[in-house]
Amino acid sequence: MMMNKLRRKIAVFLSVALLGGSLFAQNVPERVFAANPANASYTPTEIVVDGSLDTAWNGKVTESIAKVSLGTVAGSSDLSGSFGVMWDSSYVYVMADITDDVVQNDSSTISDDDGIDLYFDMNHNHSATYGADDFMYQFGYGETAIVEHKHNATAGITVASALRTGGYRIEVKIPWSTLGKTPSSSMTFGFDLMINDDDTGGTRDSQMAWSDGTANAYQSPSLFGDASLTGAPGAVSIPSTSTPITVDGSLDAAWSGKVIQPITKVSLGSIAGSSDLSGSFGVMWDSSYVYVMADITDDVVQNDSSTISDDDGIDLYFDMNHNHSTTYGADDFMYQFGYGETSFVEHKHNATTGITVASALRTGGYRIEVKIPWSTLGKTPTSNMTFGFDLMINDDDTGGTRDSQIAWNDGTANAYQNPSLFGDALLTGSPTPTPGGYQTVPGKVQAESYASSNGVAQFTSGTGDVYVGNTLPGNGMNYSLHVQTAGYYQVVFRVAAPSSDRQFELRNASGTALAAITFNNTGGWENWTTVSATVSLPVGNQSLRIHSLTQGWNIDWLDFVYLTPPPPGPISVTACGATANDQTDDLAAFNLCSARAKLFDRELSIPSGNFILSDIITFDGITVRGAGKTLTTLTSTNPERGSIDLRGDGVELRSLKHTYATVVPRGNGANEKNSITLYDTANFTIDNVWVYKASTAGIFIRNGSNGTISNNTVEDTNADGIHMTHGSSYITVENNYVTSVGDDCIAVVSYTPDGPRVHNITIIGNDVGYDSEARGISVVGGADVTIEDNEINNTRYAGIYISVEAEWNTANVDRITLTGNTIDHTGTYAASGHPNVLVYCSQGNLDEITFNNNLIINAVNSGIGVWGGGTIGDVYFNYNTVSGSGGSATNIQKGTIHLNNNTGF
């Protein structure tokens, strides 16, 4: 197939040329030299070519392919991509990561299917015509066949491709011998990469290029960009970091993909295997420090000697003038750092000023991290600076003295006296953040103006706007910022995504997440919306990172808005842009003001009027107060996601109405479509709130404690009116009016798998029922519940329901006291057989249930029922009255029943 494709391509070239076609255009555009050559970094290990974006490519597939050279491109999802290049002494490696919504492989001509073109000008002479050292390759998705159009130079080349979500990858390995070149560090050559796109079958529809946007590179190498080899065989390549590294012994994000230099030479003793002793290291630098991370596998970690080298630890060697002397001079250094030690030794000059070291255990071994000032080494760093370097690991398995040692470069154990045995190190990159140095905060920061990045790519919209994409998990951008004023900032992110649940974090230099962002489908790759978070920033220069947690989203900019401390008193949502009665979404304003209220420990005020919320709103640890439950209305427009979520100790919700514009059936009972949902919160208050309509519950309490639910109206929900579950405790439910709800009016529910029972609940002075679909007040699993002075009427099932249900696997019930309640005309669904009061047990144990002075009247069926297949212990009836029952006054089938001064039994 490869030869057939080659013959067809040559035939096309000749045909067009003979017919005077435009394929061989007479006027080739003058070459525009690339401002930023593609850096090909050295790899110490041969790369496995399989089409996967594995660890070797971390932070290296960053060159954006952004120029449309043929046809039209509908957007980044239609066609976009990025690439990276690496090298070793035998091969050049290319990885192209391509976004393409339709991936085709249906043609006999490679260029008519999806794939890439690669161009090389190996003598870097920018010739306008192809010569012996100029090459044009084509690789197709799903093809192992290869075409090189100028010299048929295909010997030893390996290619692999693989689909990914939203596109594909092509990975290529080309021997230097095939390109007729011996590689060396800093070597430059002409290079370009293009993506071919076939969306419709048949011939190619469009093409995008890295350098040549004219589609004439196939005939003029002068149009290629430039590539430069960085690093060197036998040298450790040390990348720069624009963010100071926190030295704590942890392998955090800053070291991702950088701790890859193997330490393999046994220089002393013997090693039983990799679990006995092995390791790898990485080095980074900035204008102030050189950083070293050693990640060591060691099955016995020792720190028992007064001599550092006799315990587990590392030796570091530096030859700063790189003269390979056989004896130590003023610029040669030997350091020793021990596991678990903050003290260390420099044996030649006692050069220890400003050095920081930290170590940490990990499973199967330990890590040591070191930061050394350049001033201590007597050197000012520059990009491409080289110096002598080595690292060794000391191992003590038995206590006492050192047992063995392994080294990166010197396997003779003589580096301590001979710097000529060190390896080499090369500084790459630049310690100065680019572009533009530090950017000022507060202010807007364009997403593409990062100081450094890994994995992401830049794209240009149809309107010319540049944004950042290729946000795979772990990819991200680092921004160098100068914060003018310490304090709280609202960070607004302009983002887009064609799918929901896209997630990223804003992190500080130490890798701590300052904010976690989740957003949903915006309608496309370039349909933008804003999301925000509130963070606290210190004054001065600092680095912040946007770190992707999920793939498939784009970002245009981030805007830092300083939050001026508000004047004393409540913060009104109108101060953040919310407007009553205008039928526009107020969610962003509510989120902003809610965050400010929490930051500055203020009450959040909502004035009279109707406010629109398009999604769940969360209030965390603050007091939220409306103008009154008939004056302030919050209307949720998404029937599946409209809950007011309450979280955080001391949260309060007061004096407002919450409603849904429309509701959906109860279905799975998801909490997202409750009216109010409280999660894992203590010392809470829900007072004077009107809940009107919800797809599931009205007020749902999950693991709440020490709270009050009072003076509320709950009506027209599709599930329980007020529901307490998941171990909720010490809650008072008082003076609420619950009507026309879709299940129980007030429910205490403990499911056995959920752990501790709901307990110490007081339900007092409530008025419930009024055509509600199930029970009035229920305890279905729980303990120490007081039900007092409530009015219950006109429910379809029992007015009072105390039960342990096998049907729902609920927990046991103990110590329930019911006093002074009126239960009037319940069990209106006669076929249910429910009495006004039902004590029911179908599994487990139900015990110590006490009824005192209750009025049980006008039951559709019996007044009181006690039955079930479970174990019912003591049930006490004292001074209760039963009258007007449609059936028998009592139907008691089970339990130890105690009767005292009751009427009508």
PDB file of N, CA and C in Angstrom, residues 131-174:
ATOM      1  N   GLY A 131      16.758  19.922  -1.664  1.00  0.00           N
ATOM      2  CA  GLY A 131      18.048  19.336  -1.948  1.00  0.00           C
ATOM      3  C   GLY A 131      18.184  17.988  -1.281  1.00  0.00           C
ATOM      4  N   ALA A 132      19.418  17.491  -1.235  1.00  0.00           N
ATOM      5  CA  ALA A 132      19.662  16.149  -0.715  1.00  0.00           C
ATOM      6  C   ALA A 132      19.348  16.026   0.764  1.00  0.00           C
ATOM      7  N   ASP A 133      19.339  17.147   1.499  1.00  0.00           N
ATOM      8  CA  ASP A 133      19.120  17.084   2.943  1.00  0.00           C
ATOM      9  C   ASP A 133      17.772  17.660   3.354  1.00  0.00           C
ATOM     10  N   ASP A 134      16.848  17.738   2.398  1.00  0.00           N
ATOM     11  CA  ASP A 134      15.484  18.204   2.680  1.00  0.00           C
ATOM     12  C   ASP A 134      14.512  17.048   2.482  1.00  0.00           C
ATOM     13  N   PHE A 135      13.562  16.911   3.435  1.00  0.00           N
ATOM     14  CA  PHE A 135      12.694  15.739   3.441  1.00  0.00           C
ATOM     15  C   PHE A 135      11.239  16.156   3.670  1.00  0.00           C
ATOM     16  N   MET A 136      10.325  15.423   3.007  1.00  0.00           N
ATOM     17  CA  MET A 136       8.882  15.636   3.206  1.00  0.00           C
ATOM     18  C   MET A 136       8.223  14.282   3.468  1.00  0.00           C
ATOM     19  N   TYR A 137       7.713  14.112   4.697  1.00  0.00           N
ATOM     20  CA  TYR A 137       7.063  12.861   5.085  1.00  0.00           C
ATOM     21  C   TYR A 137       5.553  13.071   5.228  1.00  0.00           C
ATOM     22  N   GLN A 138       4.806  11.983   4.963  1.00  0.00           N
ATOM     23  CA  GLN A 138       3.365  11.975   5.252  1.00  0.00           C
ATOM     24  C   GLN A 138       3.021  10.699   6.016  1.00  0.00           C
ATOM     25  N   PHE A 139       2.281  10.885   7.132  1.00  0.00           N
ATOM     26  CA  PHE A 139       1.852   9.776   7.983  1.00  0.00           C
ATOM     27  C   PHE A 139       0.345   9.885   8.170  1.00  0.00           C
ATOM     28  N   GLY A 140      -0.388   8.811   7.929  1.00  0.00           N
ATOM     29  CA  GLY A 140      -1.844   8.835   8.037  1.00  0.00           C
ATOM     30  C   GLY A 140      -2.336   8.167   9.303  1.00  0.00           C
ATOM     31  N   TYR A 141      -3.434   8.688   9.846  1.00  0.00           N
ATOM     32  CA  TYR A 141      -4.049   8.009  10.987  1.00  0.00           C
ATOM     33  C   TYR A 141      -4.423   6.583  10.584  1.00  0.00           C
ATOM     34  N   GLY A 142      -4.069   5.626  11.451  1.00  0.00           N
ATOM     35  CA  GLY A 142      -4.415   4.223  11.216  1.00  0.00           C
ATOM     36  C   GLY A 142      -3.511   3.531  10.212  1.00  0.00           C
ATOM     37  N   GLU A 143      -2.448   4.212   9.736  1.00  0.00           N
ATOM     38  CA  GLU A 143      -1.550   3.659   8.729  1.00  0.00           C
ATOM     39  C   GLU A 143      -0.179   3.370   9.344  1.00  0.00           C
ATOM     40  N   THR A 144       0.407   2.256   8.975  1.00  0.00           N
ATOM     41  CA  THR A 144       1.805   1.988   9.314  1.00  0.00           C
ATOM     42  C   THR A 144       2.703   2.249   8.112  1.00  0.00           C
ATOM     43  N   ALA A 145       2.075   2.397   6.930  1.00  0.00           N
ATOM     44  CA  ALA A 145       2.839   2.748   5.741  1.00  0.00           C
ATOM     45  C   ALA A 145       3.309   4.190   5.840  1.00  0.00           C
ATOM     46  N   ILE A 146       4.457   4.484   5.199  1.00  0.00           N
ATOM     47  CA  ILE A 146       5.097   5.801   5.296  1.00  0.00           C
ATOM     48  C   ILE A 146       5.468   6.259   3.892  1.00  0.00           C
ATOM     49  N   VAL A 147       5.284   7.545   3.624  1.00  0.00           N
ATOM     50  CA  VAL A 147       5.711   8.129   2.356  1.00  0.00           C
ATOM     51  C   VAL A 147       6.712   9.233   2.637  1.00  0.00           C
ATOM     52  N   GLU A 148       7.864   9.205   1.948  1.00  0.00           N
ATOM     53  CA  GLU A 148       8.784  10.344   1.923  1.00  0.00           C
ATOM     54  C   GLU A 148       8.945  10.711   0.455  1.00  0.00           C
ATOM     55  N   HIS A 149       8.513  11.920   0.083  1.00  0.00           N
ATOM     56  CA  HIS A 149       8.302  12.242  -1.325  1.00  0.00           C
ATOM     57  C   HIS A 149       9.565  12.629  -2.085  1.00  0.00           C
ATOM     58  N   LYS A 150      10.655  12.955  -1.409  1.00  0.00           N
ATOM     59  CA  LYS A 150      11.801  13.500  -2.128  1.00  0.00           C
ATOM     60  C   LYS A 150      12.888  12.468  -2.390  1.00  0.00           C
ATOM     61  N   HIS A 151      13.134  11.559  -1.433  1.00  0.00           N
ATOM     62  CA  HIS A 151      14.248  10.613  -1.567  1.00  0.00           C
ATOM     63  C   HIS A 151      13.845   9.195  -1.172  1.00  0.00           C
ATOM     64  N   ASN A 152      12.571   8.980  -0.911  1.00  0.00           N
ATOM     65  CA  ASN A 152      12.096   7.688  -0.405  1.00  0.00           C
ATOM     66  C   ASN A 152      12.894   7.263   0.828  1.00  0.00           C
ATOM     67  N   ALA A 153      13.170   8.234   1.725  1.00  0.00           N
ATOM     68  CA  ALA A 153      14.021   8.000   2.898  1.00  0.00           C
ATOM     69  C   ALA A 153      13.168   7.502   4.060  1.00  0.00           C
ATOM     70  N   THR A 154      12.910   6.197   4.097  1.00  0.00           N
ATOM     71  CA  THR A 154      12.006   5.627   5.093  1.00  0.00           C
ATOM     72  C   THR A 154      12.669   4.568   5.973  1.00  0.00           C
ATOM     73  N   ALA A 155      13.966   4.326   5.801  1.00  0.00           N
ATOM     74  CA  ALA A 155      14.633   3.236   6.531  1.00  0.00           C
ATOM     75  C   ALA A 155      14.552   3.453   8.040  1.00  0.00           C
ATOM     76  N   GLY A 156      14.097   2.438   8.752  1.00  0.00           N
ATOM     77  CA  GLY A 156      14.124   2.427  10.204  1.00  0.00           C
ATOM     78  C   GLY A 156      13.067   3.264  10.900  1.00  0.00           C
ATOM     79  N   ILE A 157      12.149   3.863  10.137  1.00  0.00           N
ATOM     80  CA  ILE A 157      11.145   4.744  10.740  1.00  0.00           C
ATOM     81  C   ILE A 157      10.015   3.911  11.357  1.00  0.00           C
ATOM     82  N   THR A 158       9.553   4.325  12.525  1.00  0.00           N
ATOM     83  CA  THR A 158       8.409   3.694  13.202  1.00  0.00           C
ATOM     84  C   THR A 158       7.327   4.733  13.395  1.00  0.00           C
ATOM     85  N   VAL A 159       6.083   4.348  13.146  1.00  0.00           N
ATOM     86  CA  VAL A 159       4.941   5.250  13.344  1.00  0.00           C
ATOM     87  C   VAL A 159       3.820   4.477  14.022  1.00  0.00           C
ATOM     88  N   ALA A 160       3.088   5.152  14.890  1.00  0.00           N
ATOM     89  CA  ALA A 160       1.898   4.568  15.520  1.00  0.00           C
ATOM     90  C   ALA A 160       0.871   5.668  15.724  1.00  0.00           C
ATOM     91  N   SER A 161      -0.385   5.303  15.671  1.00  0.00           N
ATOM     92  CA  SER A 161      -1.471   6.269  15.901  1.00  0.00           C
ATOM     93  C   SER A 161      -2.497   5.652  16.828  1.00  0.00           C
ATOM     94  N   ALA A 162      -3.253   6.512  17.477  1.00  0.00           N
ATOM     95  CA  ALA A 162      -4.269   6.046  18.425  1.00  0.00           C
ATOM     96  C   ALA A 162      -5.374   7.084  18.520  1.00  0.00           C
ATOM     97  N   LEU A 163      -6.602   6.597  18.589  1.00  0.00           N
ATOM     98  CA  LEU A 163      -7.738   7.491  18.834  1.00  0.00           C
ATOM     99  C   LEU A 163      -7.696   7.986  20.272  1.00  0.00           C
ATOM    100  N   ARG A 164      -8.198   9.196  20.495  1.00  0.00           N
ATOM    101  CA  ARG A 164      -8.508   9.707  21.824  1.00  0.00           C
ATOM    102  C   ARG A 164      -9.858  10.384  21.747  1.00  0.00           C
ATOM    103  N   THR A 165     -10.429  10.732  22.879  1.00  0.00           N
ATOM    104  CA  THR A 165     -11.708  11.441  22.883  1.00  0.00           C
ATOM    105  C   THR A 165     -11.567  12.745  22.115  1.00  0.00           C
ATOM    106  N   GLY A 166     -12.356  12.921  21.081  1.00  0.00           N
ATOM    107  CA  GLY A 166     -12.339  14.157  20.317  1.00  0.00           C
ATOM    108  C   GLY A 166     -11.249  14.251  19.287  1.00  0.00           C
ATOM    109  N   GLY A 167     -10.502  13.165  19.020  1.00  0.00           N
ATOM    110  CA  GLY A 167      -9.454  13.241  18.021  1.00  0.00           C
ATOM    111  C   GLY A 167      -8.537  12.047  18.039  1.00  0.00           C
ATOM    112  N   TYR A 168      -7.247  12.284  17.730  1.00  0.00           N
ATOM    113  CA  TYR A 168      -6.299  11.178  17.642  1.00  0.00           C
ATOM    114  C   TYR A 168      -4.878  11.704  17.869  1.00  0.00           C
ATOM    115  N   ARG A 169      -3.935  10.772  17.987  1.00  0.00           N
ATOM    116  CA  ARG A 169      -2.531  11.104  18.116  1.00  0.00           C
ATOM    117  C   ARG A 169      -1.722  10.287  17.103  1.00  0.00           C
ATOM    118  N   ILE A 170      -0.657  10.887  16.605  1.00  0.00           N
ATOM    119  CA  ILE A 170       0.320  10.177  15.776  1.00  0.00           C
ATOM    120  C   ILE A 170       1.695  10.392  16.397  1.00  0.00           C
ATOM    121  N   GLU A 171       2.435   9.295  16.576  1.00  0.00           N
ATOM    122  CA  GLU A 171       3.766   9.335  17.165  1.00  0.00           C
ATOM    123  C   GLU A 171       4.741   8.716  16.171  1.00  0.00           C
ATOM    124  N   VAL A 172       5.877   9.379  15.968  1.00  0.00           N
ATOM    125  CA  VAL A 172       6.830   8.968  14.944  1.00  0.00           C
ATOM    126  C   VAL A 172       8.234   8.938  15.544  1.00  0.00           C
ATOM    127  N   LYS A 173       9.037   7.966  15.091  1.00  0.00           N
ATOM    128  CA  LYS A 173      10.451   7.857  15.461  1.00  0.00           C
ATOM    129  C   LYS A 173      11.267   7.716  14.176  1.00  0.00           C
ATOM    130  N   ILE A 174      12.186   8.665  13.928  1.00  0.00           N
ATOM    131  CA  ILE A 174      12.977   8.673  12.691  1.00  0.00           C
ATOM    132  C   ILE A 174      14.458   8.600  13.057  1.00  0.00           C
TER     133      ILE A 174
END
